[in-house]
PDB file of C-alpha atoms in Angstrom:
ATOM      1  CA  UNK W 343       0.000   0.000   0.000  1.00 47.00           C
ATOM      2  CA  UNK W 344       3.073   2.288   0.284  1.00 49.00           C
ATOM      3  CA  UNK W 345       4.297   2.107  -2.470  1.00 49.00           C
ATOM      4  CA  UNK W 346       0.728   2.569  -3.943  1.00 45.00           C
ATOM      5  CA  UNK W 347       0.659   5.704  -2.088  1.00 49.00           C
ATOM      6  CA  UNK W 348       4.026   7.190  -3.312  1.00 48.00           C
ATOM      7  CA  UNK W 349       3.885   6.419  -6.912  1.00 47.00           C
ATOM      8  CA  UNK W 350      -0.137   8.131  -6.662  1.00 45.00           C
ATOM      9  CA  UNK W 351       1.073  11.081  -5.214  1.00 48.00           C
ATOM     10  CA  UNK W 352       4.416  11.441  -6.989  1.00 50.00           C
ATOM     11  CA  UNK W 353       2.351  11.158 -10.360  1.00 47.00           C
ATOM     12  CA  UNK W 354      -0.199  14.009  -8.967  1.00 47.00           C
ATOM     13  CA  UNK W 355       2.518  16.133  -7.698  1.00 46.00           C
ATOM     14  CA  UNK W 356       4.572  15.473 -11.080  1.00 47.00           C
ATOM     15  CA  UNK W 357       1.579  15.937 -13.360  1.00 45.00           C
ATOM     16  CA  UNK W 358       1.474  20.053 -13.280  1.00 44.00           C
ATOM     17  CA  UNK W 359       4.942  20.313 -13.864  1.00 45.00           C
ATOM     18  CA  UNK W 360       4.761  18.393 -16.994  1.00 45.00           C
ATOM     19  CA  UNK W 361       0.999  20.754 -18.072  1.00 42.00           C
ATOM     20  CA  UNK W 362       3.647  23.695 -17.540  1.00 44.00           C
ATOM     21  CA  UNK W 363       6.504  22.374 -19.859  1.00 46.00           C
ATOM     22  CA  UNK W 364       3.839  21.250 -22.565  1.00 45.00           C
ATOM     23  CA  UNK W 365       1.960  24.560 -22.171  1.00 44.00           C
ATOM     24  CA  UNK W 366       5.489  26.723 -22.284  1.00 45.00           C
ATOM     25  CA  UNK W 367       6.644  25.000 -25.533  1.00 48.00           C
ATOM     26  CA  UNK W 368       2.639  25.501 -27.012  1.00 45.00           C
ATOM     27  CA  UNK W 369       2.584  29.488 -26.290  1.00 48.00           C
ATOM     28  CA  UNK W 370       4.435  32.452 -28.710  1.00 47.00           C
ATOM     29  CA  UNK W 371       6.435  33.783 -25.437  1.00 47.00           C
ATOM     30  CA  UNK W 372       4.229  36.143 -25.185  1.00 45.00           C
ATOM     31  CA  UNK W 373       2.665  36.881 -21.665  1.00 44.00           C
ATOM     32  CA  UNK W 374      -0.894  35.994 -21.388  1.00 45.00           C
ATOM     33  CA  UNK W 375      -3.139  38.754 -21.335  1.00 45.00           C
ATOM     34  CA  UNK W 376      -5.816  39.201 -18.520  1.00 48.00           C
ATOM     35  CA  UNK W 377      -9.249  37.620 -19.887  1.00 53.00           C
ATOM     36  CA  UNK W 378     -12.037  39.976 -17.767  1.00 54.00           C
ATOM     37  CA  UNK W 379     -14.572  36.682 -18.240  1.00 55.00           C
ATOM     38  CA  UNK W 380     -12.048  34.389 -15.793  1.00 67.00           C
ATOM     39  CA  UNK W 381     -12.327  37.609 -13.338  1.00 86.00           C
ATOM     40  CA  UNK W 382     -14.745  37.064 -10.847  1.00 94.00           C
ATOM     41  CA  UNK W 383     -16.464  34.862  -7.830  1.00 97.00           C
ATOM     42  CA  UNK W 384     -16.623  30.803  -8.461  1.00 97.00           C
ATOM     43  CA  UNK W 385     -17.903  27.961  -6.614  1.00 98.00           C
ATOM     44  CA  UNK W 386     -15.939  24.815  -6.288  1.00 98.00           C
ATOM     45  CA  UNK W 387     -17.152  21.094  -5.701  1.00 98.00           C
ATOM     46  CA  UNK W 388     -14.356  18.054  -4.979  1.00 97.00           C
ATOM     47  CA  UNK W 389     -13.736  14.577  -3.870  1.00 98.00           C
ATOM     48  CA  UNK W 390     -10.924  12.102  -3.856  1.00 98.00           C
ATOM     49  CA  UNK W 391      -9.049   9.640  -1.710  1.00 98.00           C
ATOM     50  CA  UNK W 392      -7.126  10.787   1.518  1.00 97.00           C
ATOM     51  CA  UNK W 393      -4.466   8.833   3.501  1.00 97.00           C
ATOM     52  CA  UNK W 394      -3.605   9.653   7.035  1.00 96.00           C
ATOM     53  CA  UNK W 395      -0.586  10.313   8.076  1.00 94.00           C
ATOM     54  CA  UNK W 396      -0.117  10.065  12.164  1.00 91.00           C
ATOM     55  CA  UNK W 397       3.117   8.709  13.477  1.00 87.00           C
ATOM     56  CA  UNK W 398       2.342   6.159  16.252  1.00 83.00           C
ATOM     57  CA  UNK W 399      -1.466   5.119  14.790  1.00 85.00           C
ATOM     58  CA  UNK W 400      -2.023   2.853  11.852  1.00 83.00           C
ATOM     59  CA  UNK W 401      -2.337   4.648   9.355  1.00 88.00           C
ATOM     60  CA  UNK W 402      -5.416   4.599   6.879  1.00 94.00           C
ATOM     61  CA  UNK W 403      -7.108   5.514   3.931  1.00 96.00           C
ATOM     62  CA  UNK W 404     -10.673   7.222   2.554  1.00 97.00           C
ATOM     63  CA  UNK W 405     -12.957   9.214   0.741  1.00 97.00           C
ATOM     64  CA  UNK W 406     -12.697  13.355   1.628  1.00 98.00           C
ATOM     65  CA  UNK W 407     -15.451  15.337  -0.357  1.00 98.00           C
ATOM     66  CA  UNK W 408     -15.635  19.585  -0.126  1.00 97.00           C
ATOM     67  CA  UNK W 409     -16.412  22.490  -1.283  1.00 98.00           C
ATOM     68  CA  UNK W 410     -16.126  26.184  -1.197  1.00 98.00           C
ATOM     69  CA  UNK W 411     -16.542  29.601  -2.607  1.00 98.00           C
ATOM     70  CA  UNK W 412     -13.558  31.579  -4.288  1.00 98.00           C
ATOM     71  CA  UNK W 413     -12.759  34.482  -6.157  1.00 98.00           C
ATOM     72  CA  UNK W 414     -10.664  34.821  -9.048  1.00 96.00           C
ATOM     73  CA  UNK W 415      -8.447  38.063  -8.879  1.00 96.00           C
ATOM     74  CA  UNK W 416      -6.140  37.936 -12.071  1.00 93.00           C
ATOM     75  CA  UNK W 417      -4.845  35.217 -14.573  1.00 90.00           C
ATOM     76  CA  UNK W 418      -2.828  34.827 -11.907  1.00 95.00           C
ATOM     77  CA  UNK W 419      -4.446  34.957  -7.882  1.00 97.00           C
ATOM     78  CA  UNK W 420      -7.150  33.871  -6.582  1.00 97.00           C
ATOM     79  CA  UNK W 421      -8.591  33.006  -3.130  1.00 98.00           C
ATOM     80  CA  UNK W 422     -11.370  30.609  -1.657  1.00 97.00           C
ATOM     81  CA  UNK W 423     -12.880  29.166   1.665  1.00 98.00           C
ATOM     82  CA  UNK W 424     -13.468  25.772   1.741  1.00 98.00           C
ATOM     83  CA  UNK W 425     -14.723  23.090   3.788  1.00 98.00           C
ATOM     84  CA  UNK W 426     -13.743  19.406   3.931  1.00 98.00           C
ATOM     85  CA  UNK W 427     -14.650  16.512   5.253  1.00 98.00           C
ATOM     86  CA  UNK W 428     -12.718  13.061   5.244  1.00 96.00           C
ATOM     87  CA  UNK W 429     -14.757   9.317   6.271  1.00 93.00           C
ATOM     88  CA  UNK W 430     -13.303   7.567   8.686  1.00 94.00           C
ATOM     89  CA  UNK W 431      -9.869   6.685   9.159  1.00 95.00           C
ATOM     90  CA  UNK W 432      -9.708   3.286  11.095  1.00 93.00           C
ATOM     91  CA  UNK W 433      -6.703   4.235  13.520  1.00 92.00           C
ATOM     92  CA  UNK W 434      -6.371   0.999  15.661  1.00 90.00           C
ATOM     93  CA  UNK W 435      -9.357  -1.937  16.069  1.00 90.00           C
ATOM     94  CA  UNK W 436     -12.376  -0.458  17.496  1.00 89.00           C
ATOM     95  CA  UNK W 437     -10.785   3.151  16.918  1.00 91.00           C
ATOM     96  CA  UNK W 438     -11.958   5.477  13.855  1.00 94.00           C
ATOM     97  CA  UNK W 439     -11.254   9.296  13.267  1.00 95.00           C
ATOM     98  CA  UNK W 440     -13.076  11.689  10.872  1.00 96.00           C
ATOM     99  CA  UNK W 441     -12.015  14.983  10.169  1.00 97.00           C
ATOM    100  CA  UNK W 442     -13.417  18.476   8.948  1.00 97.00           C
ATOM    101  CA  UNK W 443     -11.357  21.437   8.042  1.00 98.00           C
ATOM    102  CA  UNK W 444     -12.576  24.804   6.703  1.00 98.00           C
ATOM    103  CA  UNK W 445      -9.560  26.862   5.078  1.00 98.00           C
ATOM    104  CA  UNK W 446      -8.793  30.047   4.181  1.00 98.00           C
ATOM    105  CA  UNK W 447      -6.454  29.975   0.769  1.00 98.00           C
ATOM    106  CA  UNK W 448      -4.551  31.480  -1.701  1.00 98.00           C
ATOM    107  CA  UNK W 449      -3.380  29.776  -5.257  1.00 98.00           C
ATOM    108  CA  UNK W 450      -1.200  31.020  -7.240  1.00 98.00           C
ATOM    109  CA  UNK W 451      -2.194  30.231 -11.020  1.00 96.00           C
ATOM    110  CA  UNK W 452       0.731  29.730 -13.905  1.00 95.00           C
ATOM    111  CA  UNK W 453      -1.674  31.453 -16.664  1.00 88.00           C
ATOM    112  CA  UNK W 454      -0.790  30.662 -20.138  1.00 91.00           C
ATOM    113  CA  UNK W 455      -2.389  30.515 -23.839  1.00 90.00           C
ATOM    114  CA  UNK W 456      -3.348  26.829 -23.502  1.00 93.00           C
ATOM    115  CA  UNK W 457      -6.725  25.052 -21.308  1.00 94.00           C
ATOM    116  CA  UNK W 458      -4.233  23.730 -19.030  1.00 96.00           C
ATOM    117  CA  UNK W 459      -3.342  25.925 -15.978  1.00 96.00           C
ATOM    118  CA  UNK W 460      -0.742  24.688 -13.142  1.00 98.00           C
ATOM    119  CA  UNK W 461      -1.377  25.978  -9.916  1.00 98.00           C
ATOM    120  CA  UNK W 462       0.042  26.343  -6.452  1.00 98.00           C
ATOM    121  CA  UNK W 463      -1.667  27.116  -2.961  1.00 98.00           C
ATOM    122  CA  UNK W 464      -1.621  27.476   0.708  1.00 98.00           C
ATOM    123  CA  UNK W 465      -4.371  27.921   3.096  1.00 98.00           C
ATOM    124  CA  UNK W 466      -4.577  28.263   7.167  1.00 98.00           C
ATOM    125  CA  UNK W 467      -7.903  27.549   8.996  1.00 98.00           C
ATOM    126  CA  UNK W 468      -9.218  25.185  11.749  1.00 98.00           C
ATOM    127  CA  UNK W 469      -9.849  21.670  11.873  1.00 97.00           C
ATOM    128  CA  UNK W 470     -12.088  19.134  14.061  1.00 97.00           C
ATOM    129  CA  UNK W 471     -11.002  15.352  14.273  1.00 96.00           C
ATOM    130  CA  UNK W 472     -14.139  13.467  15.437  1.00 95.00           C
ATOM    131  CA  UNK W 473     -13.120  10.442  17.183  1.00 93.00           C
ATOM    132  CA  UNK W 474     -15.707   7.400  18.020  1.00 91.00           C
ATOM    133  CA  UNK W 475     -14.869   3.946  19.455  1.00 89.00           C
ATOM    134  CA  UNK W 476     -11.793   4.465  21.563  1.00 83.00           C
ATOM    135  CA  UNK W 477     -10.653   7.484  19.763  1.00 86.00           C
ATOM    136  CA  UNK W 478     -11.780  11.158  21.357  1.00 89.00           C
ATOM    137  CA  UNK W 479     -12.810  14.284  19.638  1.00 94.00           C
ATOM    138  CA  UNK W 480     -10.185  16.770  19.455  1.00 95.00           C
ATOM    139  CA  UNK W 481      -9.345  20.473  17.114  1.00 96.00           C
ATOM    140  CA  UNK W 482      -7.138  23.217  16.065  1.00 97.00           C
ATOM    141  CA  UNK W 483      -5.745  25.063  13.749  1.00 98.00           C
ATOM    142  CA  UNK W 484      -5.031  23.701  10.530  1.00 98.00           C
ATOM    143  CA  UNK W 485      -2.550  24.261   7.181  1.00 98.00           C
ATOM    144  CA  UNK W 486      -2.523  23.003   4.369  1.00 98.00           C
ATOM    145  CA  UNK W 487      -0.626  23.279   0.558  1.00 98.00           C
ATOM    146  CA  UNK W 488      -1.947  22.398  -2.377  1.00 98.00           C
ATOM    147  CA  UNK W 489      -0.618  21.944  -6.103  1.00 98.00           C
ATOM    148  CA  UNK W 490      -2.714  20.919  -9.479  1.00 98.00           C
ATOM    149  CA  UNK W 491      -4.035  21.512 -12.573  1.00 98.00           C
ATOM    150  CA  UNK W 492      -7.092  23.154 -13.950  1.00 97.00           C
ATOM    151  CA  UNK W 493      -8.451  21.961 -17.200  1.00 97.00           C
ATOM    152  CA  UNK W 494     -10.752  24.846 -18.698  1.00 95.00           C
ATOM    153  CA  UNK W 495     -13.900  22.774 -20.044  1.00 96.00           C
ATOM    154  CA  UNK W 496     -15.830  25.947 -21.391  1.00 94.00           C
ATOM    155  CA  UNK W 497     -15.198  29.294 -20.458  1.00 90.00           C
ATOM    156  CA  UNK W 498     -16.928  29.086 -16.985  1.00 93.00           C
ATOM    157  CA  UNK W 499     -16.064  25.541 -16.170  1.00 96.00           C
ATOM    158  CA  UNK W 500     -13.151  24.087 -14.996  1.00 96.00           C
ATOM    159  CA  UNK W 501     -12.050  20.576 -14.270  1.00 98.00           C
ATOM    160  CA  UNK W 502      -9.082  20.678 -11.256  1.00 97.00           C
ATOM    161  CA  UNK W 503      -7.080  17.804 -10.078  1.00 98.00           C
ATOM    162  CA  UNK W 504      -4.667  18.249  -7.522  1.00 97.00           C
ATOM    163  CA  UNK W 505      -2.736  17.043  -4.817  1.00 98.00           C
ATOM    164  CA  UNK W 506      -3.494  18.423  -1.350  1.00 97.00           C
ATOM    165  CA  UNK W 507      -2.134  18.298   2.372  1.00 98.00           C
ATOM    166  CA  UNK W 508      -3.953  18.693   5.523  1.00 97.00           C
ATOM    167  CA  UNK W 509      -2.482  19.233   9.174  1.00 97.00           C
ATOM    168  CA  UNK W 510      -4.532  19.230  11.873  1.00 97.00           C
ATOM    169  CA  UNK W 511      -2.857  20.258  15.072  1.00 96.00           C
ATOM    170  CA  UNK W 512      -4.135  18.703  18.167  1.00 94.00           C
ATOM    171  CA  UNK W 513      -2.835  17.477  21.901  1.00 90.00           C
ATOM    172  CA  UNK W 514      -0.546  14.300  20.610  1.00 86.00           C
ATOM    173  CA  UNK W 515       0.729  13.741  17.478  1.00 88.00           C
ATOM    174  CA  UNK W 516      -1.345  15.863  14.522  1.00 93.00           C
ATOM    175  CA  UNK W 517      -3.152  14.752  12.446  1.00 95.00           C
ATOM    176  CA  UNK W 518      -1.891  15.003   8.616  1.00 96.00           C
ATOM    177  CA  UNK W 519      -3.302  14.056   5.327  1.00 97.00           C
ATOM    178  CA  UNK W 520      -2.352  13.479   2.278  1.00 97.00           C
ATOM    179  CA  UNK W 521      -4.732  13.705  -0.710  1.00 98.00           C
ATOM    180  CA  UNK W 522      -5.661  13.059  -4.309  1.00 98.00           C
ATOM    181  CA  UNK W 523      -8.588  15.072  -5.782  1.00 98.00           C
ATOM    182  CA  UNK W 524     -10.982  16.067  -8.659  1.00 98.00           C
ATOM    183  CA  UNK W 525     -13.164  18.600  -9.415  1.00 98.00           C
ATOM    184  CA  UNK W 526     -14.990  21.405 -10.596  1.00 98.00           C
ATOM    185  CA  UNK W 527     -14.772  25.118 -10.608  1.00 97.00           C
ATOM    186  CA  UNK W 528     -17.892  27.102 -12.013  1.00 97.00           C
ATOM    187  CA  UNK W 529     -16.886  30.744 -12.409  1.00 94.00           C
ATOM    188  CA  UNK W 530     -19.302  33.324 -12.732  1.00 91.00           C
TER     189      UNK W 530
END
């Protein structure tokens, strides 16, 4: 299952930097120019599979699903909120986690002349692990990074898969996540 893991999230992490090379060589050199229709507010829908990451615990894998609201500044920056929510982890026999984050972020976008757009992102918030079985409830603040690609489907729709990572910080060790997702962005 490790090795499952690393060659899934190497190819995720890999798979912008290769859109960037094939969009570079695609492009005139010139700079893009700022398109005022990919300005503005957009809503965001994703799910995926997370693995937990929690030295001491056995570690696990699930579904995460979100969503959030976001705002596109430039070609360049934008910003959302988003909430997420991963099923439960099973930590040790008769000891599940779930866990919840709502984030605060900012991507940066590598705009170019081509439907494929690389992006990077960070985001701070707060996050809830929910515990049942043997495992308690505990929260804090939470970080996490991001990096993907957004695939421009029409001009208001955009399909984005990325890889992200979640850290929870609670009493113990914190809770960290590593995931693999898909989605949409509908931009108003």
């Amino acid at each position: 299952m490790n090795s499952l893991k690393s060659i899934l999230l190497a190819s995720i992490v890999a798979l912008p930097l290769a859109v960037s090379a094939q969009a570079a060589d695609l492009g005139d050199g010139a700079s893009p120019v700022t398109d005022s229709t990919m300005i503005g507010l957009y809503l965001r829908g994703d799910i995926g599979w997370s693995f937990l990451d929690v030295k001491g615990v056995d570690n696990d894998s699930t579904w995460v699903a979100g969503g959030g609201v976001g705002y596109q500044f430039s070609d360049f920056i934008r910003t959302d909120i988003t909430g997420d929510f991963s099923g439960d982890y099973e930590i040790a026999p008769g000891a599940d986690i779930s866990t919840t984050t709502v984030l605060g972020n900012l991507y940066f976008d590598w705009a170019n002349e081509s439907m494929f757009t690389p992006y990077i992102g960070a985001g701070v918030g707060y996050g809830w692990v929910n515990g049942s079985g043997l495992a308690s409830d505990d929260d804090g603040l939470a970080l996490g990074a991001a990096a993907g690609v957004a695939i421009d489907i029409t001009e208001n729709i955009a399909l984005d898969t990325g890889y992200r990572y979640r850290n929870i910080d609670v009493s113990g060790d914190n809770v960290q996540e590593h995931q693999a997702t898909v989605g949409f962005r509908f931009k108003f």
